[in-house]
Coordinates of C-alpha atoms and ligand atoms in Angstrom, one line a residue:
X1 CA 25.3 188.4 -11.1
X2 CA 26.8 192.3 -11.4
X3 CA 27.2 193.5 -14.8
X4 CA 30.1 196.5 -14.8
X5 CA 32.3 197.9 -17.2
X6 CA 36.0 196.5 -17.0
X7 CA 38.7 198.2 -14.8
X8 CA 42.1 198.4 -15.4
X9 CA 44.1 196.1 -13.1
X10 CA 46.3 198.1 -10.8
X11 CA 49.7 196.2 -9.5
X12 CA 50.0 196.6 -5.9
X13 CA 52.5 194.8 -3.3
X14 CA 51.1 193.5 -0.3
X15 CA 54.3 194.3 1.3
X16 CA 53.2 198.1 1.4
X17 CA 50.1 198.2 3.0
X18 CA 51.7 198.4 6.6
X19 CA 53.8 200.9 5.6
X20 CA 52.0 203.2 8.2
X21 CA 54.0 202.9 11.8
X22 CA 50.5 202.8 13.6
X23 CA 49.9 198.9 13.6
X24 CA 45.8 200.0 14.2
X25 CA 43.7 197.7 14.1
X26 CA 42.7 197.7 10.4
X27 CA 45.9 197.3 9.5
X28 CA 46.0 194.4 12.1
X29 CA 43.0 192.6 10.2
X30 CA 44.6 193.6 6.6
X31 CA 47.8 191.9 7.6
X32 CA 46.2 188.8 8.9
X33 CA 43.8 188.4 5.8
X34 CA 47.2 188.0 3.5
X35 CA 48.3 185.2 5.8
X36 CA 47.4 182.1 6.2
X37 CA 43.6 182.0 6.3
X38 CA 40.9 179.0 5.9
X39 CA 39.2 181.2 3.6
X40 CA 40.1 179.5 0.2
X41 CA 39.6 176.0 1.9
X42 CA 36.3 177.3 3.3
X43 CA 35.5 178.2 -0.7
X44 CA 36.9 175.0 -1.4
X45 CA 34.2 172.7 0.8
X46 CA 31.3 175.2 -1.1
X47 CA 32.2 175.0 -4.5
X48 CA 33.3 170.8 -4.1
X49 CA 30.9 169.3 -1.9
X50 CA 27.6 171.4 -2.2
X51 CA 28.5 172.9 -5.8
X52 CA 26.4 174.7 -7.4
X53 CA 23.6 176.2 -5.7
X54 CA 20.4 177.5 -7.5
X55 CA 17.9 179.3 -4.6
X56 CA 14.9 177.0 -4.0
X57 CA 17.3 174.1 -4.6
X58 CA 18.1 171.8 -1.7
X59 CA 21.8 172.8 -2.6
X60 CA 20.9 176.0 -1.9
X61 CA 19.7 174.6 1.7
X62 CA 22.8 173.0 2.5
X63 CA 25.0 175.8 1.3
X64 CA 22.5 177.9 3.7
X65 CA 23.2 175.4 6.7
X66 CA 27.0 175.6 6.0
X67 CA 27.5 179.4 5.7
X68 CA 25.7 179.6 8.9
X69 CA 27.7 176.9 10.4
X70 CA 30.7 178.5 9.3
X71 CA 29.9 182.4 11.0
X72 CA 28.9 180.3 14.4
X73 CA 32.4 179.0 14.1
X74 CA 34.0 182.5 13.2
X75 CA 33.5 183.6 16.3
X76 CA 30.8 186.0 15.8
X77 CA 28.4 186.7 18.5
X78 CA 24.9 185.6 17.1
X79 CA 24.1 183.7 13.9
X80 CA 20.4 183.2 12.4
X81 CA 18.7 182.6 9.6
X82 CA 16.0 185.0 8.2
X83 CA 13.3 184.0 5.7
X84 CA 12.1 186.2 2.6
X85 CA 10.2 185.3 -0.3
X86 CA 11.2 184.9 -4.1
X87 CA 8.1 186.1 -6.5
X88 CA 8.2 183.2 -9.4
X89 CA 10.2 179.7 -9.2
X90 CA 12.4 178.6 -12.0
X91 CA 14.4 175.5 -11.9
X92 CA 15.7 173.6 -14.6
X93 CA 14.5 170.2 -15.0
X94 CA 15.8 168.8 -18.4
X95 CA 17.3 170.0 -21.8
X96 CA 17.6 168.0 -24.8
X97 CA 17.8 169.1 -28.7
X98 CA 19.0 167.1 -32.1
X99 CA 19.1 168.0 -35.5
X100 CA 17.2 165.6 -37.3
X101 CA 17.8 167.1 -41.0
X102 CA 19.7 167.5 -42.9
X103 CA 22.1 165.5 -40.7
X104 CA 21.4 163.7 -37.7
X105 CA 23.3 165.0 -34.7
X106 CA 22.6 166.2 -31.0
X107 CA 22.8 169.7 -29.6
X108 CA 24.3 170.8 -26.8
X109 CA 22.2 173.2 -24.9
X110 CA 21.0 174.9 -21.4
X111 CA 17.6 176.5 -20.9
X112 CA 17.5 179.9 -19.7
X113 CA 16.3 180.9 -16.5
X114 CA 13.0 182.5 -16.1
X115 CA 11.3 181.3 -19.8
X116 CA 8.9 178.9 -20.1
X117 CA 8.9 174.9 -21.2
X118 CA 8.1 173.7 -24.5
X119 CA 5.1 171.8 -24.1
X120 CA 7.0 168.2 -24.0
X121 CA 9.3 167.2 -27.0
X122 CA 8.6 169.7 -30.1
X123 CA 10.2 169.0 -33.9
X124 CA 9.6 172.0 -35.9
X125 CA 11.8 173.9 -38.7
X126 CA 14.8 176.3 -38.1
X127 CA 14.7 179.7 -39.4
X128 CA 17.3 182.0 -39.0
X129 CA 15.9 184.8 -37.1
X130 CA 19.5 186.8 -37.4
X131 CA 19.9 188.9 -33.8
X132 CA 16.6 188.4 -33.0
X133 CA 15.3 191.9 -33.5
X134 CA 12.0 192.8 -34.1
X135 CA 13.3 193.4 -37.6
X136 CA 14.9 190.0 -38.3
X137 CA 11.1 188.6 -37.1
X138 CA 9.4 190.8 -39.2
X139 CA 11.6 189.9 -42.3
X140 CA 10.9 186.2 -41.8
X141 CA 7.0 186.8 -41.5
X142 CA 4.8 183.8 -41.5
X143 CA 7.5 181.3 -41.8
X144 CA 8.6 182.3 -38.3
X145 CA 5.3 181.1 -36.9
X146 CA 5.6 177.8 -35.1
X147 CA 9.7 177.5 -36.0
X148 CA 12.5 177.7 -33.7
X149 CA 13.9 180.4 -34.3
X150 CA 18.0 180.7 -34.5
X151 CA 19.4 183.8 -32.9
X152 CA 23.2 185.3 -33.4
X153 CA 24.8 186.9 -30.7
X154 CA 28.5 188.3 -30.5
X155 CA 31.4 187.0 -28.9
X156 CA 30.9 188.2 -25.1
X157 CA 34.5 189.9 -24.4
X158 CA 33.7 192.7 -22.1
X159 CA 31.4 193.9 -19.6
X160 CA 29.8 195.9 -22.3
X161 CA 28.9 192.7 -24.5
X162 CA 27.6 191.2 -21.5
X163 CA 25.3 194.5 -20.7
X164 CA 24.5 194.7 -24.3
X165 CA 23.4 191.1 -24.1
X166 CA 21.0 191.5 -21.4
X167 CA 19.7 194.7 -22.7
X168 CA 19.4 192.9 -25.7
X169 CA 16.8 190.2 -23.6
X170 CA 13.2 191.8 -23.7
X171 CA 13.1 193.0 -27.2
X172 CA 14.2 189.4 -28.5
X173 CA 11.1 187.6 -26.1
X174 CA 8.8 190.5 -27.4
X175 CA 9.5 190.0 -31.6
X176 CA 9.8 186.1 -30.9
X177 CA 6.3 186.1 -28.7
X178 CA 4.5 188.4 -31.7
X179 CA 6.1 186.1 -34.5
X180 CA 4.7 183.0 -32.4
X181 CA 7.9 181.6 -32.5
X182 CA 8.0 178.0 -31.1
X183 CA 11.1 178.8 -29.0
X184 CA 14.5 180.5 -29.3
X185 CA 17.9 179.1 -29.6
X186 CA 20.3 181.8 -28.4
X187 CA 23.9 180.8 -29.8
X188 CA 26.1 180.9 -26.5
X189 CA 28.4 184.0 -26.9
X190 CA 31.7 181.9 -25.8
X191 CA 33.7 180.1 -27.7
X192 CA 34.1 176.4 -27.6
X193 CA 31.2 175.4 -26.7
X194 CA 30.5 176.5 -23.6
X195 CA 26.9 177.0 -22.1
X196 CA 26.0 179.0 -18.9
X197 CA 22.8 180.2 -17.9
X198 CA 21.5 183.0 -19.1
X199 CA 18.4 184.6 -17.8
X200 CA 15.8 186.3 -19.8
X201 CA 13.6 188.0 -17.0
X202 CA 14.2 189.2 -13.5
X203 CA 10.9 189.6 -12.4
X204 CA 8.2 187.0 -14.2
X205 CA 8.5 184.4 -17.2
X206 CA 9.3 185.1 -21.0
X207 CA 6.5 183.2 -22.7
X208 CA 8.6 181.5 -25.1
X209 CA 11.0 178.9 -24.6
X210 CA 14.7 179.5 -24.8
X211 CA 17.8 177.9 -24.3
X212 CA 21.9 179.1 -25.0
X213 CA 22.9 176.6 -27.4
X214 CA 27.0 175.8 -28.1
X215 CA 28.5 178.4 -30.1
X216 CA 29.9 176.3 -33.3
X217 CA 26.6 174.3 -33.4
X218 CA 24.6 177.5 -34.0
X219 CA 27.0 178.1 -36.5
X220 CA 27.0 174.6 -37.7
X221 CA 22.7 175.1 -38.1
X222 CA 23.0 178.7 -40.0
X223 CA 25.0 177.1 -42.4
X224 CA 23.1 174.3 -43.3
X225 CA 20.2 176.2 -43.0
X226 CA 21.8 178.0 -46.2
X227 CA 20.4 175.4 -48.8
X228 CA 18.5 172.8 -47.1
X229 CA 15.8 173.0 -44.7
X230 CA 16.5 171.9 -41.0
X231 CA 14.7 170.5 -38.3
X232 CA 15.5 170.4 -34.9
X233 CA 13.7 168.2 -32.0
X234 CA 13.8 170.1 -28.7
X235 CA 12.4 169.3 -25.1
X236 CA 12.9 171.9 -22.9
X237 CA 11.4 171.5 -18.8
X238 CA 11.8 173.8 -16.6
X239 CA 9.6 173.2 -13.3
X240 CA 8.2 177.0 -12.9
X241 CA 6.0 178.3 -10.0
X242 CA 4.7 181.1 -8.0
X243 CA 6.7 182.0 -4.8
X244 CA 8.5 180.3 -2.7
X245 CA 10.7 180.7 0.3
X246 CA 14.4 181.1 0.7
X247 CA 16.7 182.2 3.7
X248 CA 19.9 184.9 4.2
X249 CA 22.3 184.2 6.8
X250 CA 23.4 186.6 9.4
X251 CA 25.7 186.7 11.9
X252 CA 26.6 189.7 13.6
X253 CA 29.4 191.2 16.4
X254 CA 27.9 193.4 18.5
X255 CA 28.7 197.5 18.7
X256 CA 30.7 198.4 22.3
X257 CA 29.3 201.4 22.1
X258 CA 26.6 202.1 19.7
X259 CA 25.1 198.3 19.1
X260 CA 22.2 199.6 17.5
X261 CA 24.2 201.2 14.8
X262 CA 24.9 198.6 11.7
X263 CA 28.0 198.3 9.4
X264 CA 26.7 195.3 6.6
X265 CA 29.1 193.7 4.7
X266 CA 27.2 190.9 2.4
X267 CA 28.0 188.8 -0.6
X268 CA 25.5 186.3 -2.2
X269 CA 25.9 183.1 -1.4
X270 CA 23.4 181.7 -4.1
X271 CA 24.9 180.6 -7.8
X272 CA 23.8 178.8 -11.0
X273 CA 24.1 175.8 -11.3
X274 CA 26.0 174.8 -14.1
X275 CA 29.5 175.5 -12.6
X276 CA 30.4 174.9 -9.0
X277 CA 29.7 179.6 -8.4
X278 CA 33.5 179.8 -7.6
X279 CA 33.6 183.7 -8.8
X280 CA 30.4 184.2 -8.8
X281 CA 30.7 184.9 -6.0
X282 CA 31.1 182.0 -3.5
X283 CA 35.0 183.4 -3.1
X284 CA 33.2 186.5 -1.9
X285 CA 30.9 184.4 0.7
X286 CA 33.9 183.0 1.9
X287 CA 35.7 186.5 2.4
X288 CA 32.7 187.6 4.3
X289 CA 33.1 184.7 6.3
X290 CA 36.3 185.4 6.3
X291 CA 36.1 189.1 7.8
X292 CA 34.3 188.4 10.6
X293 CA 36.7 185.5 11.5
X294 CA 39.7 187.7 11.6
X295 CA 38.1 190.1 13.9
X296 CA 36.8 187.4 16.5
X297 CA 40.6 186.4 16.1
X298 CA 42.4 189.5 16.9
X299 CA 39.8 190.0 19.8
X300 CA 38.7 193.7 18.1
X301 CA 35.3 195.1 19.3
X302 CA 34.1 197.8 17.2
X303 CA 32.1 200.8 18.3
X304 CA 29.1 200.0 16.5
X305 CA 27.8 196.9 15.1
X306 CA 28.6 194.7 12.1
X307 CA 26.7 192.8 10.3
X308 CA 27.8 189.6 7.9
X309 CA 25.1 188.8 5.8
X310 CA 25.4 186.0 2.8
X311 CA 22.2 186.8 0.6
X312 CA 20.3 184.1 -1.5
X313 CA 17.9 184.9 -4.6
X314 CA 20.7 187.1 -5.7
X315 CA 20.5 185.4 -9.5
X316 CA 16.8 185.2 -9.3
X317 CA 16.7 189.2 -9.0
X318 CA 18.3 190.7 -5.8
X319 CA 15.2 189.3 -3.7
X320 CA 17.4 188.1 -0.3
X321 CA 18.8 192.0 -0.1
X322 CA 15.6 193.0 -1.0
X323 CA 13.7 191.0 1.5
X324 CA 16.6 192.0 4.2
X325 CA 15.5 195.2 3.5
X326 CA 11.9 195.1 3.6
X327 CA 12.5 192.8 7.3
X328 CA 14.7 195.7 8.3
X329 CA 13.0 198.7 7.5
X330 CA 12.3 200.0 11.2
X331 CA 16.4 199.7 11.5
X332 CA 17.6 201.7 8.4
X333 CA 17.8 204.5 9.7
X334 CA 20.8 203.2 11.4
X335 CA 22.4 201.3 8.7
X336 CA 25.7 203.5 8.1
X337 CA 26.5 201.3 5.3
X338 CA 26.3 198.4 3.0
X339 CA 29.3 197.1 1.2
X340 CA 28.9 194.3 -1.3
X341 CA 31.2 192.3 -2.8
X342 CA 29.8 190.3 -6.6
X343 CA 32.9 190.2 -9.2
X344 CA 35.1 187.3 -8.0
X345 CA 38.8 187.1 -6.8
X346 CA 39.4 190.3 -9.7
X347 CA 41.1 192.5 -7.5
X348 CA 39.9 195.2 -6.1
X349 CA 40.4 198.9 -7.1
X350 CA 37.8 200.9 -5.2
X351 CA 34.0 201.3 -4.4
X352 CA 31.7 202.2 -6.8
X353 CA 29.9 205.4 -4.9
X354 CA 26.4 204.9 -6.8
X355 CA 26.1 208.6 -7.4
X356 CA 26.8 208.9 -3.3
X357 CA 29.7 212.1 -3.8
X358 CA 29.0 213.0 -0.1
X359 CA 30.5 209.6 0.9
X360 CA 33.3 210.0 -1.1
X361 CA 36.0 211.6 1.1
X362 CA 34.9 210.0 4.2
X363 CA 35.5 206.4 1.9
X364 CA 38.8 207.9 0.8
X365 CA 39.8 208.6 4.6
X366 CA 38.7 204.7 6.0
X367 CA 41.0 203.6 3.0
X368 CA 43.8 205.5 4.3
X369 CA 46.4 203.2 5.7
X370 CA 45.6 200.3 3.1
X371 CA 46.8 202.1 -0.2
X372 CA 49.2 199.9 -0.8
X373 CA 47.1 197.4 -1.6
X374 CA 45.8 199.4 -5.2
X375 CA 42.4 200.4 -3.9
X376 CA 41.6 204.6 -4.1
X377 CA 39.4 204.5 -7.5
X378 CA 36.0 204.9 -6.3
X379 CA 33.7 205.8 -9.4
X380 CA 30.7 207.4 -9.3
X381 CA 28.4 205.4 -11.3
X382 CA 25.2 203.1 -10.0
X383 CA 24.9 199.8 -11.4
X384 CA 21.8 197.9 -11.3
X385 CA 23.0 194.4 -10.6
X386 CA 23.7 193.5 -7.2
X387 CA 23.0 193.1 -3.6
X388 CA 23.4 197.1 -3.2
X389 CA 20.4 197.8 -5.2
X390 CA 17.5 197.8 -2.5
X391 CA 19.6 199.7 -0.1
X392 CA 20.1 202.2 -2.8
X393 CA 16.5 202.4 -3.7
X394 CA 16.0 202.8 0.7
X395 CA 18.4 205.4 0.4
X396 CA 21.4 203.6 2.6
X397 CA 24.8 204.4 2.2
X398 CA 26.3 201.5 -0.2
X399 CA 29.1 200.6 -1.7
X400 CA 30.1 198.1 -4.6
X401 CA 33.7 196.7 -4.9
X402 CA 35.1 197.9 -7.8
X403 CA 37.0 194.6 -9.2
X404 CA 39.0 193.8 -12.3
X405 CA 36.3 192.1 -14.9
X406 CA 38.5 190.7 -17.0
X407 CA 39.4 187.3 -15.4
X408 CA 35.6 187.0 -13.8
X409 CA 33.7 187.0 -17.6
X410 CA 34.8 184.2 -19.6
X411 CA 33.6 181.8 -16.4
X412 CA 30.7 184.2 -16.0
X413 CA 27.5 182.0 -15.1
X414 CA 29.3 178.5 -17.0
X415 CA 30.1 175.6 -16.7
X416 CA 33.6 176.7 -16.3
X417 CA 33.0 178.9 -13.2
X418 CA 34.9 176.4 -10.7
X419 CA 37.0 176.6 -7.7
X420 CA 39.8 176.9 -10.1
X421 CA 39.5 180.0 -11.8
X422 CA 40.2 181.9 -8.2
X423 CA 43.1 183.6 -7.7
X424 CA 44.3 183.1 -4.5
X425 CA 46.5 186.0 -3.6
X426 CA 43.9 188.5 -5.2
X427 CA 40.9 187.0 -2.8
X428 CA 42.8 187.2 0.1
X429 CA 43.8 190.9 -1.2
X430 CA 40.3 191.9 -1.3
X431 CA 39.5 190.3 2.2
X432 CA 42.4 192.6 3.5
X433 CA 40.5 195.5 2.2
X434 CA 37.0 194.5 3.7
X435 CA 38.4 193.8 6.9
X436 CA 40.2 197.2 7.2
X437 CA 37.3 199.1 5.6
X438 CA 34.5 197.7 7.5
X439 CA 36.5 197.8 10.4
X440 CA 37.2 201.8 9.8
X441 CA 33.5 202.6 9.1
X442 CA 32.3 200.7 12.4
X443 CA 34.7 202.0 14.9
X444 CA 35.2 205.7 13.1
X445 CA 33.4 208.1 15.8
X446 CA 32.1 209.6 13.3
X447 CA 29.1 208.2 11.2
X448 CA 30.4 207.1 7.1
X449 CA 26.8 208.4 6.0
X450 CA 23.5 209.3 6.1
X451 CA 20.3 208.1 4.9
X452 CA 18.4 209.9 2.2
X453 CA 14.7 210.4 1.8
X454 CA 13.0 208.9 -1.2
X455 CA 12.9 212.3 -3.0
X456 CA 16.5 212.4 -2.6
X457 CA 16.4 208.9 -3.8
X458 CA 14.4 209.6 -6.8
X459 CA 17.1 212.5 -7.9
X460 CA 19.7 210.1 -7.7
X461 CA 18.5 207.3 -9.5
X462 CA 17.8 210.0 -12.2
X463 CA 21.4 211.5 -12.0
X464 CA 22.8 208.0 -12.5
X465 CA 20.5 207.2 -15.1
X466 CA 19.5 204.0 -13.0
X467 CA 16.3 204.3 -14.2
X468 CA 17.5 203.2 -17.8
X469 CA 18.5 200.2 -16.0
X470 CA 15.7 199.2 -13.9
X471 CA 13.5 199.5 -17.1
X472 CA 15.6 197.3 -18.8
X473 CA 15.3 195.0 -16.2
X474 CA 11.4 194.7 -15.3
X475 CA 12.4 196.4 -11.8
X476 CA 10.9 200.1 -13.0
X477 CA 6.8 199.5 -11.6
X478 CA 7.5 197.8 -8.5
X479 CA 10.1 200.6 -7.4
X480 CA 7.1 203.0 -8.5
X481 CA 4.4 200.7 -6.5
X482 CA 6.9 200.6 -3.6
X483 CA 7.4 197.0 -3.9
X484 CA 11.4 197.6 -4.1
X485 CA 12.7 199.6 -1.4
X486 CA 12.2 201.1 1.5
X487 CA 10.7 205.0 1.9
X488 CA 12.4 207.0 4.6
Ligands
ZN1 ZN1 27.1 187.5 -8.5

């Protein structure tokens, strides 16, 4: 998922990154992830022959059964599956609208995760329920009641839009709910009419029906909608449920000296399902993949133990790290750190530091040696988003890759989000930089960071104004009810 503000692309040349004399052993790993690598072809098989992979879906399975396939033949020393659950299903089943007047013509459309089905085929009047404020609604009155209501929505372009968009979510199910709308239309925010899936709730179901719907045709129905009166048929099913069971991988090499000590590096492994979840973010499940390869290769046993872990339940709302984390609880303690990768092949420029200033120099000194490759930025700010967010909330030492947004967000959740849009050289880049940084923070004598207690917790999520964004995002009460995290 991982909504963050754009970064500027830095140019780097690999060439640099062994300008050191030392040869260590990250740069050892860093040079070998520029090579020649099975990681793309790895991403390849994913994204080609299991596709798109929605958690509870048997895709999902298979791309479960593969990843851990994969690790076992990485090399690492022990691969297993571990079970959590996901609170409320949501798969979708079927979509179909068509304007039936003035004009007859059909409507491209994908329903959006976590709302609710119309109940079988509807045909009801159009009204233009502008951006879907509780304003817009109001203005409309009765004549909202029982209509599908057409909402606006700019042209995604940044990382802002996108936030905006999903900030935007709750209020819109809130007016349309009180206006007892029949369902919402959201236009798509990209052009030519792609779709992608957009969901409205994190943690239950909106109680009105909505689906994106193709950019020009939403234009296409507020125009007509001008002088005549339109009417739309729609059947939206989505098959919706209570909780079910999915399944993380993990595969781990074993500390030589202090195996009870963790170094995680995850990625999600989960996707939508409309595209094949090339950038988002099976290129980082193969890179994980990928790190723990190199080191089995180059024969390297770290001082302490690291952990590869490819989440699922990511898009459903963090709940594989979240049940990791729950499962783990008696081992956090030890957990020096947590690194996620979520924005694609953009490159990487950094770790976000989620309001963590006391791991700041010790980053800086394990990315010594592999400056070459662009990466010193490390920003401050938290971002509710990603697989980070319970070990933030357990008060672990995490860190988010800081990648260039730019190429990741037109693709973002579409059907255009294919093994195509990778950039090669930058996805092998950012496995060079995981396998030198996790490397560095496993085998430094000296531990990357500690864990805080949940009043230390609490400050920070305050300082980073996290809370805003847990509110936002239904995530707020079961962080207060201890539901989310784990307390020190
Ligand atoms: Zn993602």
């Amino acid at each position: 998922m991982l909504r963050i503000r754009p970064v500027l692309a830095t140019v780097a040349t690999t060439a640099l990154i062994l300008s050191g004399q030392t040869g260590d052993i990250a740069q050892r790993l860093a040079g070998r992830a520029l090579g020649p690598t099975p990681m793309l072809a790895d991403l390849r098989e994913l994204c080609d022959r299991i596709g798109g992979r929605p958690t509870g879906s048997p895709a999902c399975e298979r791309a479960i059964d593969w990843a851990a396939a994969r690790l076992k033949a990485a090399g690492v020393d022990s691969v297993t599956t571990e079970s959590f659950s996901v609170p409320v299903q949501w798969a979708a089943v079927s979509a179909e609208a068509r304007c039936v007047a003035p004009e007859d013509f059909a409507i491209r459309l994908a329903a959006a995760p976590g709302t609710v089905s119309t109940s079988g085929t509807i045909e009801a009047a159009v009204v233009n329920a502008g951006e879907g404020t509780a304003e817009s609604f109001a203005k409309l009155g009765a004549r909202a009641r029982g209509a599908i209501a057409l909402v606006s929505n700019r042209e995604m372009k940044t990382f802002d839009d996108l936030f905006a968009e999903y900030m935007h979510d709750a209020p819109l199910v809130e007016a349309a709910r009180k206006a007892q709308a029949a369902a919402v239309l959201l236009t798509s925010s990209r052009p030519r009419g792609l779709l992608y899936r957009h969901p409205m709730d994190l943690s239950g179901m909106a109680p009105v029906p909505v689906a994106v719907i193709s950019r020009e045709q939403a234009a296409r129905l507020a125009r007509l909608l001008e002088n005549s009166e339109v009417r739309v048929r729609l059947n939206l099913t989505n098959r919706t449920g209570g909780p079910y069971e999915s399944r993380n991988v993990v595969g781990e090499i074993r500390g030589r000296e202090l195996p009870d000590e963790v170094v995680l590096l995850g990625a999600h492994l989960d996707s939508w399902d409309l595209g094949t979840g090339a950038e988002d973010n099976g290129v980082n499940a193969a890179l994980v993949i990928d790190v723990a390869r190199g080191i089995h290769e180059i024969q390297a046993k770290p001082r302490r133990t690291l952990r590869f872990v490819l989440f699922t339940g990511e898009e459903q709302g963090m709940w594989g790290s979240a049940g990791y984390v729950k499962r783990h609880a008696a081992e956090l303690d030890r957990h020096n750190a947590a690194i996620i990768f979520d924005t694609g092949s953009g490159r990487t420029t950094g770790f976000f530091l989620s309001g963590r200033e006391d791991l700041r120099t010790p980053l800086e000194k394990a990315l010594a040696g592999i400056a070459g490759l662009g990466v010193g930025e490390n920003p401050a700010d938290a971002l509710d988003g990603t697989d980070n967010f319970d070990f933030f909330l357990s008060g672990v030492p995490n860190l988010v890759a800081n990648q260039d947004a730019v190429p990741y967000l037109p693709d973002y959740h579409a059907e255009s989000d294919t093994f195509d849009k990778v950039n090669p050289r930058e996805a092998q880049a950012n496995a060079a930089i995981a396998s030198a940084l996790v490397w560095r923070l496993a085998d430094d004598p000296e531990r990357f960071g500690r864990r805080l207690a949940r009043a230390e917790v609490e400050k920070l999520i305050t300082d980073t104004k996290m809370d805003q964004q847990m509110k936002a995002f239904g995530q707020w009460e079961d962080w207060l009810a201890g539901r989310r995290g784990s307390d020190k």
